CSV table of C-alpha atoms in Angstrom, one decimal:
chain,number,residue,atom,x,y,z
T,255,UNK,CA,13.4,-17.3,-17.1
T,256,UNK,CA,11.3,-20.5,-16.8
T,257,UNK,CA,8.7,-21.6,-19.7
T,258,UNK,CA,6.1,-20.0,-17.9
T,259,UNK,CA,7.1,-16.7,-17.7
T,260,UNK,CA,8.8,-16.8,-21.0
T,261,UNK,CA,5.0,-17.0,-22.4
T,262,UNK,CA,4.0,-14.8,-20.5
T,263,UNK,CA,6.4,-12.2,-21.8
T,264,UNK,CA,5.5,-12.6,-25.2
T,265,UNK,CA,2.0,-12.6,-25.1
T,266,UNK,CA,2.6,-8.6,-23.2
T,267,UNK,CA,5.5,-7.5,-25.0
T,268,UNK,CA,3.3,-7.4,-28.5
T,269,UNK,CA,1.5,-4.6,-27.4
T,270,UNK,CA,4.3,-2.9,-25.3
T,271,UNK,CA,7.6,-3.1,-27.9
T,272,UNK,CA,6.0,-1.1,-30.5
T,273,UNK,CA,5.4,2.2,-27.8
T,274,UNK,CA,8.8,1.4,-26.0
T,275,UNK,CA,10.8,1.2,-29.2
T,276,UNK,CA,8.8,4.0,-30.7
T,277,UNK,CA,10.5,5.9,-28.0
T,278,UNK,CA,13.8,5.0,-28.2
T,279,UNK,CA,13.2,5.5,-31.9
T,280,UNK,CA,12.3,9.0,-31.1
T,281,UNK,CA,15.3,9.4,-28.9
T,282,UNK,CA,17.7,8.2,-32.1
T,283,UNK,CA,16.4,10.4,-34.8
T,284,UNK,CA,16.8,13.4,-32.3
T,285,UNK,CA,20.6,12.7,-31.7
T,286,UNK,CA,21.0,12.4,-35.2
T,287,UNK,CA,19.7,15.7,-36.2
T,288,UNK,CA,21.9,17.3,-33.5
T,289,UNK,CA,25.2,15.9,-36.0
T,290,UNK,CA,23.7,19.5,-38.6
T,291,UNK,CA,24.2,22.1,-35.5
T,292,UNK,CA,26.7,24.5,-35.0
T,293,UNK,CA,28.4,23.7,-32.1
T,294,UNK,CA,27.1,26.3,-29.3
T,295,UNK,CA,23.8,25.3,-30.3
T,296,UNK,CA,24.5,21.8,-30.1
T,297,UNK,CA,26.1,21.9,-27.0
T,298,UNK,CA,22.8,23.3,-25.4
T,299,UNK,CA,20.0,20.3,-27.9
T,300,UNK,CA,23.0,18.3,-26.7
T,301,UNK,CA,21.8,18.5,-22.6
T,302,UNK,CA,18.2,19.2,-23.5
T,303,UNK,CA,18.4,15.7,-25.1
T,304,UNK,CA,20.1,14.1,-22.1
T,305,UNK,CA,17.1,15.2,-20.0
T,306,UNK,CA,14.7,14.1,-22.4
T,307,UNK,CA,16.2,10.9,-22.5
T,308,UNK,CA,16.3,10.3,-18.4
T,309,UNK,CA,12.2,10.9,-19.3
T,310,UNK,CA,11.6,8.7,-21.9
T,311,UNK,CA,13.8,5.6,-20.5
T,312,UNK,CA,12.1,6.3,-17.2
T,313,UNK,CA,8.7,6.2,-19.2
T,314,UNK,CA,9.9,3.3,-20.6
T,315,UNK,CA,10.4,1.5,-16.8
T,316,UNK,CA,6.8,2.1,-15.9
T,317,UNK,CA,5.1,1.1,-19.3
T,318,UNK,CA,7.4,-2.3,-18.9
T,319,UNK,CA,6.6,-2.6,-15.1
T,320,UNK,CA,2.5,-1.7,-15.9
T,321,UNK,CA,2.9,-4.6,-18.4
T,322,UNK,CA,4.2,-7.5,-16.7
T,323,UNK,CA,6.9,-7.4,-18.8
T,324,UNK,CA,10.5,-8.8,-16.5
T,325,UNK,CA,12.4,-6.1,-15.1
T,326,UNK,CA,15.6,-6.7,-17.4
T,327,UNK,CA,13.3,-7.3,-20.6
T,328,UNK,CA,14.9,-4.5,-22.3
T,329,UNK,CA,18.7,-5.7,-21.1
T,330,UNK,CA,18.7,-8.4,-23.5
T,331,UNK,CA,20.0,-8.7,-27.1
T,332,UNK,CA,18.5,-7.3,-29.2
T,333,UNK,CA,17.6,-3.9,-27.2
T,334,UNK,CA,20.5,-4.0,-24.9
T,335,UNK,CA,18.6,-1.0,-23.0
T,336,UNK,CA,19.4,-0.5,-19.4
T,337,UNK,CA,15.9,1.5,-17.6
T,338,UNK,CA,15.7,2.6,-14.3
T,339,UNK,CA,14.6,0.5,-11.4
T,340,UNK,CA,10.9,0.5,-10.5
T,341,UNK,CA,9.9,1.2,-7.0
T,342,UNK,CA,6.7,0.2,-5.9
T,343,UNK,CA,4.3,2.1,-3.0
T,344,UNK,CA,0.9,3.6,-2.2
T,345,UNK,CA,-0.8,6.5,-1.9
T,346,UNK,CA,-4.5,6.3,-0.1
T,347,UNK,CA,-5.9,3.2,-1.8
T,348,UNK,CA,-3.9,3.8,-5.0
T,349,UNK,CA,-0.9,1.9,-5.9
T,350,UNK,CA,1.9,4.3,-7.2
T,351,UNK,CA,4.8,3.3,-9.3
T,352,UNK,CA,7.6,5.2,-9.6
T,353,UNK,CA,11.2,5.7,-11.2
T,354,UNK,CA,14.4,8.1,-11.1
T,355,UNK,CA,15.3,9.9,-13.9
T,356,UNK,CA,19.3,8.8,-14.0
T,357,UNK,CA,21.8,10.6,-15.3
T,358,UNK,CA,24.7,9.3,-16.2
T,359,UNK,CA,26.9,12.9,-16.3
T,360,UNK,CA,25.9,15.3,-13.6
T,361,UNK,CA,24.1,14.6,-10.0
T,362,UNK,CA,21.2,16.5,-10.1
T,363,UNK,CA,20.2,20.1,-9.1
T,364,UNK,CA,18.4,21.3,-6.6
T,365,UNK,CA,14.0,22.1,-8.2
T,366,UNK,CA,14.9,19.5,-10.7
T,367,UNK,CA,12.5,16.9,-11.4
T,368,UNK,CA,13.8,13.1,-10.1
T,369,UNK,CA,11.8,11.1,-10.9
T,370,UNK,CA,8.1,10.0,-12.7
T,371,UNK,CA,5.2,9.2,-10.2
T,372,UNK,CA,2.4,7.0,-11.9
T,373,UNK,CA,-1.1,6.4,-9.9
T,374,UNK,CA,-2.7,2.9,-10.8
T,375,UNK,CA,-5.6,0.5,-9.6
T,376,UNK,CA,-6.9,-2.4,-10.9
T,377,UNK,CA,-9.2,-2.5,-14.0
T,378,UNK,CA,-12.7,-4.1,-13.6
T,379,UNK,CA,-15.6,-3.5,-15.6
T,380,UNK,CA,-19.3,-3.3,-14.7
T,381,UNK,CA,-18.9,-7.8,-15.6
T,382,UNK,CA,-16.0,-8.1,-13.3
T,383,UNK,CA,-16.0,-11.2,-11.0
T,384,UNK,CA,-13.8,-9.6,-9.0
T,385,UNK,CA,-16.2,-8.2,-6.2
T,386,UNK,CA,-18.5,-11.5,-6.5
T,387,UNK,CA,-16.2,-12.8,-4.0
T,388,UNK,CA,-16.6,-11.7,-0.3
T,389,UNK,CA,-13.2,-12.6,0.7
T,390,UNK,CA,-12.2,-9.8,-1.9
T,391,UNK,CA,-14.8,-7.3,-0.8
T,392,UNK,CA,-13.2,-7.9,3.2
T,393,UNK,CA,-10.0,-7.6,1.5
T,394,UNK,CA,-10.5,-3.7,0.3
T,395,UNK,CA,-12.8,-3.2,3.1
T,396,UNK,CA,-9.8,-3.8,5.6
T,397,UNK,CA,-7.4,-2.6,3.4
T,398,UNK,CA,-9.1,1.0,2.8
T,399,UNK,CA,-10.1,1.3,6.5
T,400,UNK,CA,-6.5,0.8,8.1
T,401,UNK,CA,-4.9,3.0,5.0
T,402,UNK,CA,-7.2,5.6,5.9
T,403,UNK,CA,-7.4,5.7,9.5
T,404,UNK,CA,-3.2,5.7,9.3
T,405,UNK,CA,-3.6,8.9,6.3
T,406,UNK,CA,-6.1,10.7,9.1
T,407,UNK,CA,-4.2,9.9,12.2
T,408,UNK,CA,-0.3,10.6,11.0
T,409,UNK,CA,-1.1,13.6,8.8
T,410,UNK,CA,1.6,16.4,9.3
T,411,UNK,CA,1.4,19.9,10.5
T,412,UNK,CA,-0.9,22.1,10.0
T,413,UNK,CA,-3.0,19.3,9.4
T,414,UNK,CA,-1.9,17.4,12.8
T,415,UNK,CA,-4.7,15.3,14.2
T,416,UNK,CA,-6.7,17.2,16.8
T,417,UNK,CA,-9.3,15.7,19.3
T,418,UNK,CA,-12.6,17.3,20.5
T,419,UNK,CA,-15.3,15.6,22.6
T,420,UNK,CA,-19.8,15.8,21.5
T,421,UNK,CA,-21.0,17.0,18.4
T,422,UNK,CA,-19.1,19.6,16.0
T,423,UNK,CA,-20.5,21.7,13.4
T,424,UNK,CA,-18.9,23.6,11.1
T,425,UNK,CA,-20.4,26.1,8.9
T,426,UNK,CA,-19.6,29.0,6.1
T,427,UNK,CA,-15.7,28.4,5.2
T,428,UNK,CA,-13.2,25.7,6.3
T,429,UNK,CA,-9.5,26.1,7.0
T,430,UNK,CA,-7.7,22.9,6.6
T,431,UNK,CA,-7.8,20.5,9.3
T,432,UNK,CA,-7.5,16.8,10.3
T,433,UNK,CA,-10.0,16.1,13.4
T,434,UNK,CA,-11.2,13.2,15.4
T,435,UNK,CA,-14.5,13.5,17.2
T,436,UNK,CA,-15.1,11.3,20.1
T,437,UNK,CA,-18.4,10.6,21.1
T,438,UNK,CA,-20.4,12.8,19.1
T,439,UNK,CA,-21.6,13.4,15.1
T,440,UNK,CA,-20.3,15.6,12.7
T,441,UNK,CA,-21.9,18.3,10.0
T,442,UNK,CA,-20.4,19.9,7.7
T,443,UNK,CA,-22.5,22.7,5.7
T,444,UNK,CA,-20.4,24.6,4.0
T,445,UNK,CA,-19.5,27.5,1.1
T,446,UNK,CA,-16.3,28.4,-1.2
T,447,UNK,CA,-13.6,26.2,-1.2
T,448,UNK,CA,-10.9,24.3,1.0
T,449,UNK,CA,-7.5,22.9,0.1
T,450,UNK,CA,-7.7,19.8,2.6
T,451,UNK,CA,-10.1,18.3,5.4
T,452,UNK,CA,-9.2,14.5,7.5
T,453,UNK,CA,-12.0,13.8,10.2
T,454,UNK,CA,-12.5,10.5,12.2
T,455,UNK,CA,-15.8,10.4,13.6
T,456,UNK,CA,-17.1,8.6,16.4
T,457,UNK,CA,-20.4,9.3,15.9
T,458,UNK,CA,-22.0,9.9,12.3
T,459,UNK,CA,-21.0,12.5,9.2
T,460,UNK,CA,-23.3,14.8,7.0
T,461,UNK,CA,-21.5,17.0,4.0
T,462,UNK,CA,-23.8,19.7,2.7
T,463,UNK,CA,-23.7,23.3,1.1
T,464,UNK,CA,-22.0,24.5,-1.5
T,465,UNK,CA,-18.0,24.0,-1.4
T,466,UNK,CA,-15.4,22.4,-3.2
T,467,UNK,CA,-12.4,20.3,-2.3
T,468,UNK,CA,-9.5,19.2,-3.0
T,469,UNK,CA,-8.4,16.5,-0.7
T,470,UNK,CA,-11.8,15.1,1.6
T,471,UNK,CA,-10.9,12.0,4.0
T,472,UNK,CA,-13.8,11.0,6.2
T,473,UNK,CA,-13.6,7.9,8.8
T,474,UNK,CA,-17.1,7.6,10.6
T,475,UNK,CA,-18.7,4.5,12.8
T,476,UNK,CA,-21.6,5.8,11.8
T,477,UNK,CA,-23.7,6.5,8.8
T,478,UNK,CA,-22.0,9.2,6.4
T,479,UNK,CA,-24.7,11.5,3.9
T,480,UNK,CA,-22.8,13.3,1.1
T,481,UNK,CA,-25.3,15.8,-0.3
T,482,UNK,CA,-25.3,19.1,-2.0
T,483,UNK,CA,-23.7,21.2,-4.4
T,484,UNK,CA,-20.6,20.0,-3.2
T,485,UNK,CA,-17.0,19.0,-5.6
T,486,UNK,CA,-14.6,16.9,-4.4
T,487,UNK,CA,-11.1,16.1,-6.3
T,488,UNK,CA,-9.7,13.7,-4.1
T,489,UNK,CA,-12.3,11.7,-2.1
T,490,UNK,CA,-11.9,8.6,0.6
T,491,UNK,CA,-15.3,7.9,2.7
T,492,UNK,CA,-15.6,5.1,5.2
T,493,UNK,CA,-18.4,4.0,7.0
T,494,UNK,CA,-18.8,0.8,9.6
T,495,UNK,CA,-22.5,1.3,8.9
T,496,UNK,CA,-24.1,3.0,5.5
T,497,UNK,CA,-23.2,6.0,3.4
T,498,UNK,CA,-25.6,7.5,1.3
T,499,UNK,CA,-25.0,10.4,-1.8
T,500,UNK,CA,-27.5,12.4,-3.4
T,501,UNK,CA,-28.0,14.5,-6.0
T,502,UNK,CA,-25.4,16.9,-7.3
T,503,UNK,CA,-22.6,15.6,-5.5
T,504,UNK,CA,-19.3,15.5,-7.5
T,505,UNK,CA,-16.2,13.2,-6.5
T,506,UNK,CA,-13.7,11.0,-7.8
T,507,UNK,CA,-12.6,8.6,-5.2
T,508,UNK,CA,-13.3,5.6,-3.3
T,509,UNK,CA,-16.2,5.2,-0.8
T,510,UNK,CA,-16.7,1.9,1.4
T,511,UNK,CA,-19.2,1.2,3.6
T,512,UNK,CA,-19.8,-2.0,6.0
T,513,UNK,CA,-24.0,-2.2,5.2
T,514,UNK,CA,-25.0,-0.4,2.0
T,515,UNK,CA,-24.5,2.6,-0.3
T,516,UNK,CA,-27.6,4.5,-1.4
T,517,UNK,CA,-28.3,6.7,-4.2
T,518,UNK,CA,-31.6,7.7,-3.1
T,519,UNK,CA,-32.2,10.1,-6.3
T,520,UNK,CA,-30.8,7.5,-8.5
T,521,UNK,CA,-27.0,6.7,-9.8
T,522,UNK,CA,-27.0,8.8,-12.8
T,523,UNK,CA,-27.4,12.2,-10.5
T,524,UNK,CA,-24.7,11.9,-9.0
T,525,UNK,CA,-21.4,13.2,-11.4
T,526,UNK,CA,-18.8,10.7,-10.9
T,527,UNK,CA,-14.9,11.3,-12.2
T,528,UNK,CA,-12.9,8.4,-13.0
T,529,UNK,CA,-11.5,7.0,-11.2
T,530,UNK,CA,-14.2,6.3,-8.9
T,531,UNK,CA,-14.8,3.4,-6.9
T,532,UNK,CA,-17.8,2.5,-4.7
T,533,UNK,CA,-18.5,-0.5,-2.8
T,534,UNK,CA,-20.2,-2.5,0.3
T,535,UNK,CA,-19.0,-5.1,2.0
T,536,UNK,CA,-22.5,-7.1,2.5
T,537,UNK,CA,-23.1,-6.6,-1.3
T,538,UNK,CA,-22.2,-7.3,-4.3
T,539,UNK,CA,-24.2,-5.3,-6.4
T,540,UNK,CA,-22.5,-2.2,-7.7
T,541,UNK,CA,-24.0,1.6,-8.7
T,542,UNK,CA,-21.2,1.4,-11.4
T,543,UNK,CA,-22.3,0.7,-14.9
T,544,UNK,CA,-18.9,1.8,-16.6
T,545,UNK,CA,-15.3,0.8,-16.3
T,546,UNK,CA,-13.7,1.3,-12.8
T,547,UNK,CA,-11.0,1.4,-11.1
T,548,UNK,CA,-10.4,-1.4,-7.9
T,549,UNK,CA,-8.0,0.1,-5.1
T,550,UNK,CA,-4.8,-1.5,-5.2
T,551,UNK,CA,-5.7,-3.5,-2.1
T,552,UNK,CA,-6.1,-6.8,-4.5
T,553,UNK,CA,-3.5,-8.6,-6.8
T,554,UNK,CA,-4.5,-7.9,-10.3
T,555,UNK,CA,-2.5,-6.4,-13.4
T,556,UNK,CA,-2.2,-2.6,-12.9
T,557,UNK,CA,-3.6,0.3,-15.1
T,558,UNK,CA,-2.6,3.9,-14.9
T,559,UNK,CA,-4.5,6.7,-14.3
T,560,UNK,CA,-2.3,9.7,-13.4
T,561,UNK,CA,1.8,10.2,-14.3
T,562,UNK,CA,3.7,13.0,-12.9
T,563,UNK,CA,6.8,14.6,-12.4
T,564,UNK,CA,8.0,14.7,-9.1
C-alpha cells in the first residue's frame, strides 16, 4: 500500500474498527457460550452460529467497502479475518453493494438467503458544492436519463414494453404496465393502488387522483405535473423540459428535469421520504433544505440507505 493510501486507511478505520471488531467480538462470546450445552443442543446453536457468522462477516465486507477502507484490511495481522468479496452494481440511480454469505461447510439450499444487498448514494447536504458545478449536474442528468430509459425499455414480462400511438388516458385503477406513447400526452387520474407502472412519453405527463405506488418510472419530452393525493415508494421522473409537484404529493425518489422544477404551493407541501433527490440541469438552486442523497452517477464516498437479504 503506498503512503497515500496507508493515510488514508487510518484516518477511516478509527471510526470503522470499533463496529467491525464489535462484531466479531459478538461472534466470539457466542461460540464460547456454546462450550456449556449439551451436545444435541449444541449441535443445532452450533449451525445457527455458522449462519450468523456468514451475516456478520458479510456485514463486515460492506461496512469496510462503504468506508474506503482496502479490500484486504481485515487480512492483516492483527485481525487475520478473511470477508467476502464486494461486488459492485446499480439499481435505477442507486449504487448497490453487495456480498455472498460463504460457507465454508455446506453449499447452500435452495430459499436460503446468499447474500446482503446494500442501496447507497452519495451524501450532500443542503451546503454541498457538489451540484454548483454544471459538468456534475450533465453528469446525473445523462446518467439518470439513459438508466431510465434502459429500466422502461428492457423491463420483463408482464411489464414488457408496449407501444401505442396519440394521447392515452387512464383512469380509476391501474394494472401494471410499462408503456411508450408516441406522439401523443399522457394522464393518469387515478384511485387505490398499483404494484408497478414504466411509461415513456413522447408527448407530456400529468399524475393526479388518489392512488399509491410502489414502483412509478416516468420518461416524458415534455413537461411532467405530479399532483394529488397521490404516494409513491419508489419514484424516477424525467423531463427534457419542466416538472412541476404540488401539494400533497408523497415520493421518495429522484426527479430530473432539463429547465426547472416547480413547487407552485411551496416546498414544505410536498412530503418527501429520504432518500429523495431533486434537481435541474439549468439550475443550481435546490428545493432541498435537509441532507440528501446524490444518485450514484458521481464519484463520491458512498452512504447506505437500505440493506437486505437477498
Amino acid at each position: 500500500m503506498n503512503k497515500g493510501a496507508l493515510c488514508f486507511a487510518k484516518d477511516r478505520c478509527g471510526a470503522v474498527l470499533p463496529l467491525v471488531l464489535g462484531i466479531l467480538l459478538a461472534v466470539t462470546l457466542l461460540l464460547t457460550s456454546l462450550l456449556q450445552m449439551p451436545g444435541g443442543v449444541r449441535r443445532v446453536a452450533l449451525r445457527q452460529l455458522q449462519k450468523q457468522q456468514r451475516i456478520y462477516d458479510a456485514e463486515s465486507a460492506l461496512i469496510t467497502n462503504l468506508s474506503g477502507l482496502p479490500a484486504d484490511f481485515f487480512e492483516r495481522p492483527p485481525w487475520n479475518r478473511a470477508l467476502p468479496k464486494v461486488e459492485r452494481g446499480r439499481l435505477g440511480p442507486w449504487a448497490t453493494l453487495s456480498a455472498l454469505l460463504l460457507s465454508a461447510t455446506k453449499p447452500f439450499r435452495a430459499g436460503d438467503a446468499v447474500a446482503i444487498q446494500v442501496l447507497a448514494g452519495v451524501p450532500c447536504d443542503s451546503a454541498c458544492s457538489l451540484l454548483n458545478s454544471y459538468e456534475r449536474r450533465r453528469e446525473i442528468y445523462e446518467g439518470f436519463r439513459q438508466e431510465l430509459l434502459r429500466e422502461i425499455s428492457m423491463a420483463k414480462p408482464p411489464l414488457s414494453l408496449k407501444v401505442k400511438s396519440g394521447n392515452r388516458r387512464f383512469l380509476g385503477r391501474l394494472h401494471p404496465m410499462s408503456l411508450w406513447v408516441q406522439e401523443g400526452d399522457l394522464t393518469l387520474n387515478l384511485d387505490g393502488e398499483t404494484s408497478s407502472a414504466r411509461f415513456r412519453v413522447d408527448g407530456s405527463a400529468e399524475v393526479r387522483g388518489s392512488v399509491s405506488f410502489d414502483t412509478l418510472r416516468i420518461y416524458a419530452r415534455g413537461p411532467i405535473s405530479l399532483r394529488g393525493n397521490v404516494r409513491v415508494r419508489w419514484l424516477e421522473a424525467f423531463s427534457e423540459d419542466r416538472i412541476e409537484i404540488s401539494q400533497d404529493f408523497e415520493f421518495s425518489g429522484v426527479i430530473v428535469a432539463l429547465h426547472e422544477v416547480l413547487f407552485p404551493n411551496g416546498v414544505k407541501k410536498v412530503r418527501r421520504r429520504y432518500p429523495s433527490f431533486v434537481m435541474s440541469l439549468e439550475s443550481a438552486e435546490r428545493p432541498d433544505l435537509d441532507s440528501m442523497l446524490v444518485p450514484a452517477f458521481v464519484s463520491g464516498q458512498l452512504q447506505a440507505f437500505e440493506w437486505n437479504l437477498k
